[in-house]
mmCIF file of C-alpha atoms and ligand atoms in Angstrom:
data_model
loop_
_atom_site.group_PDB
_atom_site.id
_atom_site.type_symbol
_atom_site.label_atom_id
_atom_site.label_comp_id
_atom_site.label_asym_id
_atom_site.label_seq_id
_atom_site.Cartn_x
_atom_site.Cartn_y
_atom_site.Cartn_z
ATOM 1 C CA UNK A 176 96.523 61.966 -50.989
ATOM 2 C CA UNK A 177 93.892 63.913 -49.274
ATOM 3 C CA UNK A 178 91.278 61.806 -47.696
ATOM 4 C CA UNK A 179 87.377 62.715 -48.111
ATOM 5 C CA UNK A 180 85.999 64.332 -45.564
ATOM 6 C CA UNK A 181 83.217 62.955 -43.149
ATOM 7 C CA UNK A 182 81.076 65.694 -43.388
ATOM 8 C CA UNK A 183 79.715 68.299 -45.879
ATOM 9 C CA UNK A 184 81.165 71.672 -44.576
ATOM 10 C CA UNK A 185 79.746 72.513 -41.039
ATOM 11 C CA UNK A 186 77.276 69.495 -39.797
ATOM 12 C CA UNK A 187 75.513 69.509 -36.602
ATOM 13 C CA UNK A 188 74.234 66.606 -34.773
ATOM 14 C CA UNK A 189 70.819 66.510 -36.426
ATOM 15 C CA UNK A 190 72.235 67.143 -39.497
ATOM 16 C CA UNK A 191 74.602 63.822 -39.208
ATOM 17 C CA UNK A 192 71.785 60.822 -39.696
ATOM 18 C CA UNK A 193 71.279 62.772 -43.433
ATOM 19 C CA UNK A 194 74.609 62.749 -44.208
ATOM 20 C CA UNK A 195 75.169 58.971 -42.534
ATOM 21 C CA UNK A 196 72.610 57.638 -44.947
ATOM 22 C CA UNK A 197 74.678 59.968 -48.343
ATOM 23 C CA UNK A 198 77.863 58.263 -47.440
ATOM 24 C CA UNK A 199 76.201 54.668 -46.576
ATOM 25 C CA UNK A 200 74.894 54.817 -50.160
ATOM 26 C CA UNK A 201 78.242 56.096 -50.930
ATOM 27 C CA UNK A 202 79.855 52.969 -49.364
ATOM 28 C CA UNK A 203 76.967 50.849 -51.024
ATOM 29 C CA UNK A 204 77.661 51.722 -54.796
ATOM 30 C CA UNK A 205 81.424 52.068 -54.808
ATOM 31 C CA UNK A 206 82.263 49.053 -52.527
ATOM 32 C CA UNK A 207 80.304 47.141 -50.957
ATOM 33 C CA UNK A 208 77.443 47.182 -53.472
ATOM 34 C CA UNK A 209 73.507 47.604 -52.735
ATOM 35 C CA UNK A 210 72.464 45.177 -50.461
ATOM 36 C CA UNK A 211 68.674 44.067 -52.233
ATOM 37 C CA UNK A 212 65.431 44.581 -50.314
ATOM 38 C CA UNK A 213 64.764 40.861 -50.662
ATOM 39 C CA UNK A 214 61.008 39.674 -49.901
ATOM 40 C CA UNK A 215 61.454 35.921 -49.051
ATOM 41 C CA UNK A 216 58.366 33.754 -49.257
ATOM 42 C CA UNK A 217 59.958 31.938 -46.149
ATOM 43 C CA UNK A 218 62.628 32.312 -43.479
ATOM 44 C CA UNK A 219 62.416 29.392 -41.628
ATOM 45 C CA UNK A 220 64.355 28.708 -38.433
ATOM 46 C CA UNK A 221 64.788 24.742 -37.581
ATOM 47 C CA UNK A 222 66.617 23.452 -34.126
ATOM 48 C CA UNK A 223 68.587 20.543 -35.309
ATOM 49 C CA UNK A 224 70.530 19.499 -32.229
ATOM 50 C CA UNK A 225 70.492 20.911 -28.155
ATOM 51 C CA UNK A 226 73.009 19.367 -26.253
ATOM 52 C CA UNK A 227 74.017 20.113 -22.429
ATOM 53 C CA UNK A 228 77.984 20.163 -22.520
ATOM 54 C CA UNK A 229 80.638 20.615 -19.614
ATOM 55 C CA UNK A 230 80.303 23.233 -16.807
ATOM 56 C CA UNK A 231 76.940 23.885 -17.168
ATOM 57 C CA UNK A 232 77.260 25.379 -20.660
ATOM 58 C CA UNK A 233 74.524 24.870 -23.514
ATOM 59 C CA UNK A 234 75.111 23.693 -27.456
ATOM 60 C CA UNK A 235 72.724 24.279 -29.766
ATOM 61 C CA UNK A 236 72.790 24.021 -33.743
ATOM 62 C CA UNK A 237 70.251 25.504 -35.959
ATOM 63 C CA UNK A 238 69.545 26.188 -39.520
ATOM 64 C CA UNK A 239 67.366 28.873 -41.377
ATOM 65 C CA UNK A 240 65.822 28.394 -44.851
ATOM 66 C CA UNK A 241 64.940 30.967 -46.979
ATOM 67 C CA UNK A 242 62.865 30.751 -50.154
ATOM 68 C CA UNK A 243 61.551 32.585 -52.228
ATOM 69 C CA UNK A 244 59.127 30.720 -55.564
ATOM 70 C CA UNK A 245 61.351 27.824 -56.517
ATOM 71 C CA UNK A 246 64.885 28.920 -55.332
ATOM 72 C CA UNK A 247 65.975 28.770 -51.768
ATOM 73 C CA UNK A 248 68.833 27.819 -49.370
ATOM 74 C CA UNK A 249 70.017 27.807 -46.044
ATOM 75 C CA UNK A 250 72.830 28.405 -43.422
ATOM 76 C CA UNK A 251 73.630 27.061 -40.049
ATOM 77 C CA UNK A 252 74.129 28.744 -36.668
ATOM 78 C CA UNK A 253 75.492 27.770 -33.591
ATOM 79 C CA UNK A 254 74.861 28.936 -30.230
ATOM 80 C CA UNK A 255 77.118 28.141 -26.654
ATOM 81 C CA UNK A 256 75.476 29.763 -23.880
ATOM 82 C CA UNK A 257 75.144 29.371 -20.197
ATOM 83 C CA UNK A 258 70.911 28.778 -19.495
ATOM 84 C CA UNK A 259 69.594 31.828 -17.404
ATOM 85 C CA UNK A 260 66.786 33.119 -15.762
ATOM 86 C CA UNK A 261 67.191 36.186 -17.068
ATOM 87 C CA UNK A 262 67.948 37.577 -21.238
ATOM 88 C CA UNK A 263 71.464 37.433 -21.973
ATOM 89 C CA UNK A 264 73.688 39.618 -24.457
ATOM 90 C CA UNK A 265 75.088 37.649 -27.790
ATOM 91 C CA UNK A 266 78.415 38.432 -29.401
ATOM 92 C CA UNK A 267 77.931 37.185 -33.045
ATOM 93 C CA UNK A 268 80.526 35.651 -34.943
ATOM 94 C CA UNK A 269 80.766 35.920 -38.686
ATOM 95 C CA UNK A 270 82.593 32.478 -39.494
ATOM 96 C CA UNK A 271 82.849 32.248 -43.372
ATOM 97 C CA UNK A 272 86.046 29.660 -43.131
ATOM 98 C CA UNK A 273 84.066 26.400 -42.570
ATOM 99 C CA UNK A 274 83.159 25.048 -45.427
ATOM 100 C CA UNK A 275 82.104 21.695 -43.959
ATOM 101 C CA UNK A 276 78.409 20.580 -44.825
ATOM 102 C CA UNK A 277 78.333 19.414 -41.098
ATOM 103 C CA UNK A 278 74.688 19.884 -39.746
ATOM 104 C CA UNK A 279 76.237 20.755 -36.644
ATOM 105 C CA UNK A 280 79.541 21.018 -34.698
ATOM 106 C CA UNK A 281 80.362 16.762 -33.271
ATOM 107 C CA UNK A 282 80.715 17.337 -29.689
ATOM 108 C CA UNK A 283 84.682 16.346 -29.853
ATOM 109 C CA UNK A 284 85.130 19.309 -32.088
ATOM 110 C CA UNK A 285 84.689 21.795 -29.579
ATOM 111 C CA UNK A 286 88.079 22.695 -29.335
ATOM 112 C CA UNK A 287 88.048 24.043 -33.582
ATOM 113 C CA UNK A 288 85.437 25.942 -32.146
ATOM 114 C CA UNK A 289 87.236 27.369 -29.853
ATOM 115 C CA UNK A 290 90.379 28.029 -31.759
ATOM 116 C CA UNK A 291 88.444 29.825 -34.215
ATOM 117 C CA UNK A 292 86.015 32.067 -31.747
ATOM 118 C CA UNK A 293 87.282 31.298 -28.081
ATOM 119 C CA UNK A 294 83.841 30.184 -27.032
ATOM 120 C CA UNK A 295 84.666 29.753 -23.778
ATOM 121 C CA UNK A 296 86.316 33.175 -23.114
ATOM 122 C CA UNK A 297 83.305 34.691 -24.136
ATOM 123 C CA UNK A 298 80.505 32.265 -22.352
ATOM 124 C CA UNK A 299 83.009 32.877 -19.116
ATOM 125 C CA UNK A 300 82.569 36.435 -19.429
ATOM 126 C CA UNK A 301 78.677 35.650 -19.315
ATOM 127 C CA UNK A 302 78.018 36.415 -23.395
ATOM 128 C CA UNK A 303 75.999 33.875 -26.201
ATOM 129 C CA UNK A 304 78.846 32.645 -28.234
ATOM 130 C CA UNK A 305 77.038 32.750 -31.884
ATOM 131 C CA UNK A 306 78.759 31.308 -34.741
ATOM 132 C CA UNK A 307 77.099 32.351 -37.863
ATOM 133 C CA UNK A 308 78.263 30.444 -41.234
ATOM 134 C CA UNK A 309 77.448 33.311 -43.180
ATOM 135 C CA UNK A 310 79.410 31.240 -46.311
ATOM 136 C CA UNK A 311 76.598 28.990 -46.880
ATOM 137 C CA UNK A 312 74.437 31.335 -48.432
ATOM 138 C CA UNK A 313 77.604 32.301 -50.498
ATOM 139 C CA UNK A 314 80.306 30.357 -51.221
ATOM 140 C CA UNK A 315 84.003 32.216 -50.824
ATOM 141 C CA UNK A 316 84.616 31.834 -54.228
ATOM 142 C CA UNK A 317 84.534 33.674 -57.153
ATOM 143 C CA UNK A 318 82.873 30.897 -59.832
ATOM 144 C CA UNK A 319 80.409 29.739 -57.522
ATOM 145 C CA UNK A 320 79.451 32.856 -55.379
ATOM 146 C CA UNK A 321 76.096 33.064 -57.435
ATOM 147 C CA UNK A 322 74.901 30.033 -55.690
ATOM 148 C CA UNK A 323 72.627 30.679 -52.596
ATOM 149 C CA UNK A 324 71.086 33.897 -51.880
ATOM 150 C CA UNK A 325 72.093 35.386 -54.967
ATOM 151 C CA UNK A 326 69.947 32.683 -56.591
ATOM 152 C CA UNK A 327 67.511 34.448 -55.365
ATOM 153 C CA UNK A 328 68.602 38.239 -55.222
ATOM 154 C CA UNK A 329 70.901 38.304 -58.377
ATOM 155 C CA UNK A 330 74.329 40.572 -58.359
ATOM 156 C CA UNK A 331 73.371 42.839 -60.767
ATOM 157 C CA UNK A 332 75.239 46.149 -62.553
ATOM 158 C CA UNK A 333 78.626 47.771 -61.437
ATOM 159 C CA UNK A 334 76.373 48.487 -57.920
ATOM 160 C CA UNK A 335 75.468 45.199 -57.680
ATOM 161 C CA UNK A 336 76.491 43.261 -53.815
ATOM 162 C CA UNK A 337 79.334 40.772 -53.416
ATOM 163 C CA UNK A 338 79.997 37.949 -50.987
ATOM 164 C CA UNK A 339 80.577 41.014 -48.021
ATOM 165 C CA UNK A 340 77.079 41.768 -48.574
ATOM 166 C CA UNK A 341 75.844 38.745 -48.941
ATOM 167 C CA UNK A 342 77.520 37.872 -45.718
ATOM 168 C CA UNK A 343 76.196 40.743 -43.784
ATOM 169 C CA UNK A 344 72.903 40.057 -44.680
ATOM 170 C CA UNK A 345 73.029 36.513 -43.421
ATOM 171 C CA UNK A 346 74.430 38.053 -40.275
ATOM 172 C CA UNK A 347 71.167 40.105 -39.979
ATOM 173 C CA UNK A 348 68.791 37.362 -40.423
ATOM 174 C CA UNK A 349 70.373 35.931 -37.614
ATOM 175 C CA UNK A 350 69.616 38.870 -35.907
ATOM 176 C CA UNK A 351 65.568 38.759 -36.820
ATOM 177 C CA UNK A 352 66.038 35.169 -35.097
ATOM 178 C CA UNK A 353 67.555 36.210 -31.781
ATOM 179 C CA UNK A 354 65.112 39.273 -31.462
ATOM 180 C CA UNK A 355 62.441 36.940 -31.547
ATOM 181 C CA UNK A 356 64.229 34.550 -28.864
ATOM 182 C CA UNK A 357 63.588 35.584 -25.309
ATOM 183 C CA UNK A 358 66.536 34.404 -24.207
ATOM 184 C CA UNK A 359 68.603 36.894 -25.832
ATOM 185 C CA UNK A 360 68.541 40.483 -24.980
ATOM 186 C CA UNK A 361 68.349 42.263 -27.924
ATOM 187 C CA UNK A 362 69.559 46.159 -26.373
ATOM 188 C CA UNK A 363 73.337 43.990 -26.235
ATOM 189 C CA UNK A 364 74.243 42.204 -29.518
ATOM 190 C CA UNK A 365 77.518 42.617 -30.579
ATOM 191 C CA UNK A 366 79.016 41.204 -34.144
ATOM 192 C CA UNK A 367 82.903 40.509 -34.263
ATOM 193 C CA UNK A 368 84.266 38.796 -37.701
ATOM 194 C CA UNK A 369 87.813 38.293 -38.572
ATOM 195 C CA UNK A 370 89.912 39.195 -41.726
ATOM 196 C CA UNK A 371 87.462 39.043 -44.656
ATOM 197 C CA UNK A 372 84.681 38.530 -41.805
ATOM 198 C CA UNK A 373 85.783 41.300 -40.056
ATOM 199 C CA UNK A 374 85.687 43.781 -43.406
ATOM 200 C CA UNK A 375 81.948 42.084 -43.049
ATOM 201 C CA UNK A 376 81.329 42.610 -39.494
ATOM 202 C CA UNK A 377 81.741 46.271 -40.388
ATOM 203 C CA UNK A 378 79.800 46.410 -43.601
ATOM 204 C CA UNK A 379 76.844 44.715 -41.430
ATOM 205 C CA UNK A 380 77.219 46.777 -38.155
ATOM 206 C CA UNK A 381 77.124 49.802 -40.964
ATOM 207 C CA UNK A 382 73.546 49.178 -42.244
ATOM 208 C CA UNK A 383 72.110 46.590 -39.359
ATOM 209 C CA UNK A 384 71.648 49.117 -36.366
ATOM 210 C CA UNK A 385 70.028 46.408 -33.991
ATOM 211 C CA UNK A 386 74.177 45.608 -32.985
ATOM 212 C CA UNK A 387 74.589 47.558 -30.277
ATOM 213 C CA UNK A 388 78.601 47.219 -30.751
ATOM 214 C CA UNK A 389 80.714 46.157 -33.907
ATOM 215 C CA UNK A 390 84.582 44.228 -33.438
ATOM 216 C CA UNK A 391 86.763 44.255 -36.381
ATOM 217 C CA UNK A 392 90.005 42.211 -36.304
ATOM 218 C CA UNK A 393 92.692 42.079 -38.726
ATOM 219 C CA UNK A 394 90.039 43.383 -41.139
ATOM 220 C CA UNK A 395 92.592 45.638 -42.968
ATOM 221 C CA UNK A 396 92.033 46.180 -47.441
ATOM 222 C CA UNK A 397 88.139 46.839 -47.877
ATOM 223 C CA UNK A 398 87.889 46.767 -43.593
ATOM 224 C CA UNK A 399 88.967 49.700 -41.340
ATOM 225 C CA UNK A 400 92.389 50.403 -42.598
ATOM 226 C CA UNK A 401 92.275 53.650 -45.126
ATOM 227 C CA UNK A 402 92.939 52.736 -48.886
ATOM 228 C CA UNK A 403 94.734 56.379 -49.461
ATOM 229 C CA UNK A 404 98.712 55.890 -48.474
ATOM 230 C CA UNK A 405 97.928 52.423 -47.426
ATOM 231 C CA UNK A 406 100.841 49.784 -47.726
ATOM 232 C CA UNK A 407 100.433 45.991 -48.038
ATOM 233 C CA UNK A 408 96.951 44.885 -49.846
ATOM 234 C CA UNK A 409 95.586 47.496 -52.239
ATOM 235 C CA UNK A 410 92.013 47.544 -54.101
ATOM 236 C CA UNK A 411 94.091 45.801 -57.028
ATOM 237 C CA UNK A 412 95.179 42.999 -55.236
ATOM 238 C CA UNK A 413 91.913 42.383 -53.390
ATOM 239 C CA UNK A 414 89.637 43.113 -56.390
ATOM 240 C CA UNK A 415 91.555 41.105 -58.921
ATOM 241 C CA UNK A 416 92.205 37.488 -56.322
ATOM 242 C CA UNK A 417 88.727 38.575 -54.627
ATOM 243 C CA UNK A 418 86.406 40.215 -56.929
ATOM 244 C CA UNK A 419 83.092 38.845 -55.610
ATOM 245 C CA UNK A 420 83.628 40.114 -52.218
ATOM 246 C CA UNK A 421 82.434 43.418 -53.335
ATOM 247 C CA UNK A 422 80.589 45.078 -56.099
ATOM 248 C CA UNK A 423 82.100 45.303 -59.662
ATOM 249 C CA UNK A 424 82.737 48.872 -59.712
ATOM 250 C CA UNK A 425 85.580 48.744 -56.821
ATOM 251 C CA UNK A 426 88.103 47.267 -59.258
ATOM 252 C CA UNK A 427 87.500 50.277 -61.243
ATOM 253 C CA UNK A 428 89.785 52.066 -58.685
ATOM 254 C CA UNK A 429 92.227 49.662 -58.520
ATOM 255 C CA UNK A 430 95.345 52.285 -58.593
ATOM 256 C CA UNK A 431 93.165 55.021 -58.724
ATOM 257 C CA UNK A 432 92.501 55.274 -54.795
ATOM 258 C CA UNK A 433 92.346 58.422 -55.063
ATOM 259 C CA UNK A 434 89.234 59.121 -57.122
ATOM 260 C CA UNK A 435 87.443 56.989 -54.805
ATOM 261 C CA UNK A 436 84.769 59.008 -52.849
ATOM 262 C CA UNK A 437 85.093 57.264 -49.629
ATOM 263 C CA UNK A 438 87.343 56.105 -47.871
ATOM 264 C CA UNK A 439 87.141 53.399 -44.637
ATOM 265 C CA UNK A 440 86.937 55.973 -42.008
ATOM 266 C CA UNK A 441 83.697 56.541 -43.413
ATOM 267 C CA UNK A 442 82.858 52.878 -43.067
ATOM 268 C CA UNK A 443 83.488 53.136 -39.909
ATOM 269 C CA UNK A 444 81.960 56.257 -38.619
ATOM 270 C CA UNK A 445 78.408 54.390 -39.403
ATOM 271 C CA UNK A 446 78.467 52.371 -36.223
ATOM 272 C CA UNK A 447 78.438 55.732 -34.564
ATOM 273 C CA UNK A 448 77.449 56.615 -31.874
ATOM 274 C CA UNK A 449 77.455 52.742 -30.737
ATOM 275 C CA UNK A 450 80.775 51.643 -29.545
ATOM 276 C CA UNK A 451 83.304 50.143 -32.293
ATOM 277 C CA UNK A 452 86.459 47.691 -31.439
ATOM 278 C CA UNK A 453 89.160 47.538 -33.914
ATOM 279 C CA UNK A 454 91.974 45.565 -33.887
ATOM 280 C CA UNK A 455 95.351 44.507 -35.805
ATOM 281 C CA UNK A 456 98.691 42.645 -35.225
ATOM 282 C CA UNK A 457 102.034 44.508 -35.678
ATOM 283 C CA UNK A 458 103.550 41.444 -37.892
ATOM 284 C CA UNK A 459 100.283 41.780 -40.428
ATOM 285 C CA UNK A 460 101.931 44.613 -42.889
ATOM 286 C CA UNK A 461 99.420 43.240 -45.198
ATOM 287 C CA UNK A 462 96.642 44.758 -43.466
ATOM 288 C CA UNK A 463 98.650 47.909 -42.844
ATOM 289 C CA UNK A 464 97.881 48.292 -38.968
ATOM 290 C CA UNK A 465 98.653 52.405 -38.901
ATOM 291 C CA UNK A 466 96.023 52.913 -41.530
ATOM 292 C CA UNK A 467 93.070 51.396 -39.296
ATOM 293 C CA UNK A 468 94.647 53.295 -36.355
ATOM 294 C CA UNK A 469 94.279 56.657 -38.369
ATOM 295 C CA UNK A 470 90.949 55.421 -39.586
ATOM 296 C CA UNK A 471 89.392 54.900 -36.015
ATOM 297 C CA UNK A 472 91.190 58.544 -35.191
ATOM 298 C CA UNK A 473 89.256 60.379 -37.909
ATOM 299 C CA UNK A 474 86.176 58.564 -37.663
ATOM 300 C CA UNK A 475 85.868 59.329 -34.200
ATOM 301 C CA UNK A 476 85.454 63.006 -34.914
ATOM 302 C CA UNK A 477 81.628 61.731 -35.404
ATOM 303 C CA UNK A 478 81.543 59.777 -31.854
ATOM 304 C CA UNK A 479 82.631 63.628 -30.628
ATOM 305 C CA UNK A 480 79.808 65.132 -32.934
ATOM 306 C CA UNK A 481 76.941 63.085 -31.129
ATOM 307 C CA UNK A 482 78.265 63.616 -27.893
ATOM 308 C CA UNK A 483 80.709 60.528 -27.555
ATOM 309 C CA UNK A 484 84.001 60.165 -26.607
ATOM 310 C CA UNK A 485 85.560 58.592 -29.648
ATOM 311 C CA UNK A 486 89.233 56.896 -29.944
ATOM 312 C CA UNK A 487 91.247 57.890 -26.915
ATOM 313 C CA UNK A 488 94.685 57.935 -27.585
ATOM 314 C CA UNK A 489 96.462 60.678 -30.076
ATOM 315 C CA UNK A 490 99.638 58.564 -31.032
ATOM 316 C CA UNK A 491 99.711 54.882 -32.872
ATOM 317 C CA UNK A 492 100.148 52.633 -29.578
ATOM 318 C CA UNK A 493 102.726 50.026 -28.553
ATOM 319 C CA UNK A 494 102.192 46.485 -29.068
ATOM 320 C CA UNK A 495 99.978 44.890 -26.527
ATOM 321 C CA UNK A 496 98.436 48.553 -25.020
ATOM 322 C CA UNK A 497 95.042 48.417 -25.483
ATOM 323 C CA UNK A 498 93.099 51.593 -26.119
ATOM 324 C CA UNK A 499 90.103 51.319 -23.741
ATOM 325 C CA UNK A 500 88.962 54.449 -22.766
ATOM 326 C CA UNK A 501 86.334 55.874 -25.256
ATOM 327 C CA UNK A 502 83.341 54.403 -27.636
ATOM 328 C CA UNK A 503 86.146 53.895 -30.058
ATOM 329 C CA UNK A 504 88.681 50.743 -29.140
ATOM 330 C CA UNK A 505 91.782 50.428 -30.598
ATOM 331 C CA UNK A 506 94.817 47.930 -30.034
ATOM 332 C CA UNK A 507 97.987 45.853 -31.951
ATOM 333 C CA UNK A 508 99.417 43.090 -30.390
ATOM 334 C CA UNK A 509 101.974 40.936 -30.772
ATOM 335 C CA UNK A 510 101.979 38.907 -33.606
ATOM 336 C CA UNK A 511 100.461 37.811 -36.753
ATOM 337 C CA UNK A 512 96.809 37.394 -39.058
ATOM 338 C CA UNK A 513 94.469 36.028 -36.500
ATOM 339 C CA UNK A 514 92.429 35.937 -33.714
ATOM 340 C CA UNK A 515 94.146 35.096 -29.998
ATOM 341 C CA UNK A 516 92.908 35.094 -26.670
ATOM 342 C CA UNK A 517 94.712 38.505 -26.238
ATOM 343 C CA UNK A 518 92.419 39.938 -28.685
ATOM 344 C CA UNK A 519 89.149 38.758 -26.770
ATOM 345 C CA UNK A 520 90.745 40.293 -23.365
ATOM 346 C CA UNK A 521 90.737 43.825 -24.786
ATOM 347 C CA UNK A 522 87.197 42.933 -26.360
ATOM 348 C CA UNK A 523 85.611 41.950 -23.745
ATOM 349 C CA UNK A 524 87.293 44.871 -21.172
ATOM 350 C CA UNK A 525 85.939 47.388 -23.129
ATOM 351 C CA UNK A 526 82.571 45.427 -24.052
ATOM 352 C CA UNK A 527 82.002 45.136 -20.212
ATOM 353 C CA UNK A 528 81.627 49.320 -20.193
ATOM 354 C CA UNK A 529 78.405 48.664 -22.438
ATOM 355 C CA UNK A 530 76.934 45.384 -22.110
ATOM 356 C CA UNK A 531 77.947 44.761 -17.969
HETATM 357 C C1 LIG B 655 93.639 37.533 -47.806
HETATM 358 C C2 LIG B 655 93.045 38.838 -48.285
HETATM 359 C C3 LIG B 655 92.636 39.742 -47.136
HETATM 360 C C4 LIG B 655 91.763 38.992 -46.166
HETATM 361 C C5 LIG B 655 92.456 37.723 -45.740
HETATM 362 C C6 LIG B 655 91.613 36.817 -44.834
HETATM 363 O O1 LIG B 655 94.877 37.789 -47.203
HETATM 364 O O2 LIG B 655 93.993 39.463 -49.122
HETATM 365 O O3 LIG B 655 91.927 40.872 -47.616
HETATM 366 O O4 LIG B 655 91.425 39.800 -45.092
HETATM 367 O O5 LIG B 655 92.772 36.942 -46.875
HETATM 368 O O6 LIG B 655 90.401 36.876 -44.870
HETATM 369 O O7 LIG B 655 92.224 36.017 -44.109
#
């Protein structure tokens, strides 16, 4: 099956941010859907809890509320950071898996946390551990997704957004916050999301350009790994368990891949030319770990078009051998589904190149 290409016959650098914004539109009303321009009446930032922890490291919980006439709700985030004099870069973690109404993470729960993002790899390696729960503006479920933002930005027509896009545009709000926040230095935030949060970590790095670097793991069906010739999860599996992750129209394609006009190496090729990590585990079929490899390799053609290096590395690697070298990351480890400490080694390696 012959995958679309990037480009529009011959494009030249200056050409590309034209032809970035065709095939993010592209993306927009065949997958993802359109995220809305929402005007909120309020987005309102509270503190609900600082705490100093163990080795000098900072907790702090907050929530935002958003309204807008009547309707409104709200979503927690979490920060672990180590005080400093001067601003510090943020990696910001998509967490859509707690679905806890906990105002804030009990101090004995720490170690969840760092099961799920490894806190304390990433506040070692001198980053803002952010935890976002993008889920509480929209629930992972398909009865009750309308709850929450889309109370107040409606899913509407075969374009209209799922719970991806609802995610990533939680994601961003965080974002406004931070930029406001002295503490955090806004030329190094980086977004990382796992499985269905890492198809979102994608989606949001695609259309939020204020991340400076985007980290997909295991983020496989509707993520990096190309639908055409793709085993494991197909559009018909994800669309017909998951169909408010993305806009009704993708289920459309379901077995018809191949009149899709995208495909995820387009996806991809929007974080360009900011550096992209992307990830997989040899035991996860389901994700199809050779179909996000090829998907970094042709996206990386744009990375080469602006003057980047791109994905480093011509043949699918072995386990555990970490492509490092260019704007594009790429490694499979060991393993299963999931996020392990191995993973945030090879993140934060190639991270250091950017963010020091
Ligand atoms: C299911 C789903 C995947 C998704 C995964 C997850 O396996 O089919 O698309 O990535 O859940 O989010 O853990």
């Amino acid at each position: 099956m012959a995958i679309p290409s990037l480009f529009n016959g011959p494009t030249t650098a200056e050409q590309w941010p034209a032809r970035r914004r065709q095939l993010l539109d592209m993306l927009a009303a065949n997958i993802y859907g359109r995220t809305p321009a929402i005007e909120l009446d309020q987005a309102l930032p509270f503190t609900l809890l600082h705490l100093n922890l163990e080795d000098g490291l900072a907790y702090e919980c907050h929530r935002v509320f958003f309204r807008k006439g009547e309707a409104y709700c709200s979503m927690r985030f979490e920060i672990f950071y180590r005080p400093l004099d001067t601003p510090q870069p943020a990696i910001l973690m998509i967490d859509v898996f707690d679905s806890s109404s906990a105002n804030f993470v009990e101090p004995g729960l720490c170690e969840r946390c760092h099961e799920r993002l490894g806190y304390k790899q990433v506040t070692d390696a001198g980053y803002a551990a952010v935890f976002i729960h993008a889920n509480d503006v929209c629930n992972d479920c398909p009865r009750t997704f309308t709850r929450g933002i889309m109370e107040i930005a409606p899913r509407e027509g075969p374009d209209g957004w799922g719970a991806i896009g609802a995610w990533a545009w939680a994601v961003s709000r965080v974002v406004d916050v931070l930029w406001e926040d002295p503490r955090f230095d806004n030329a190094r935030l980086a977004v990382i999301g796992v499985s269905r949060a890492g198809k979102t970590a994608l989606w949001c790095g695609a259309q939020d350009e204020r991340l400076a670097a985007v980290i997909s793991c295991v983020s496989g069906c509707g993520g990096a790994a190309l639908l055409r010739g793709k085993t494991g999860e197909h559009i018909r599996d994800m669309s017909s368990q998951f169909p408010h992750w993305t806009c009704p129209t993708y289920a459309t394609y379901a077995d018809h891949e191949e009149d899709l006009p995208v495909d995820q190496h387009m996806l991809l090729a929007m974080c360009a030319p900011r550096p992209l990590y992307v990830s997989d585990a040899i035991e996860d079929t389901w994700c199809d770990p050779r179909k996000s490899f090829e998907a970094t390799q042709m996206a990386s053609e744009v990375w080469r078009l602006l003057g980047r290096e791109g994905l480093v590395g011509d043949e699918f690697p072995p386990v555990d051998t970490p492509l490092l070298q260019g704007d594009v990351g790429y490694h499979v480890r060991t393993g299963g589904h999931g996020l392990l400490p191995y993973d945030w080694e090879c993140y934060l390696t190639f991270l250091k190149k950017y963010f020091g």
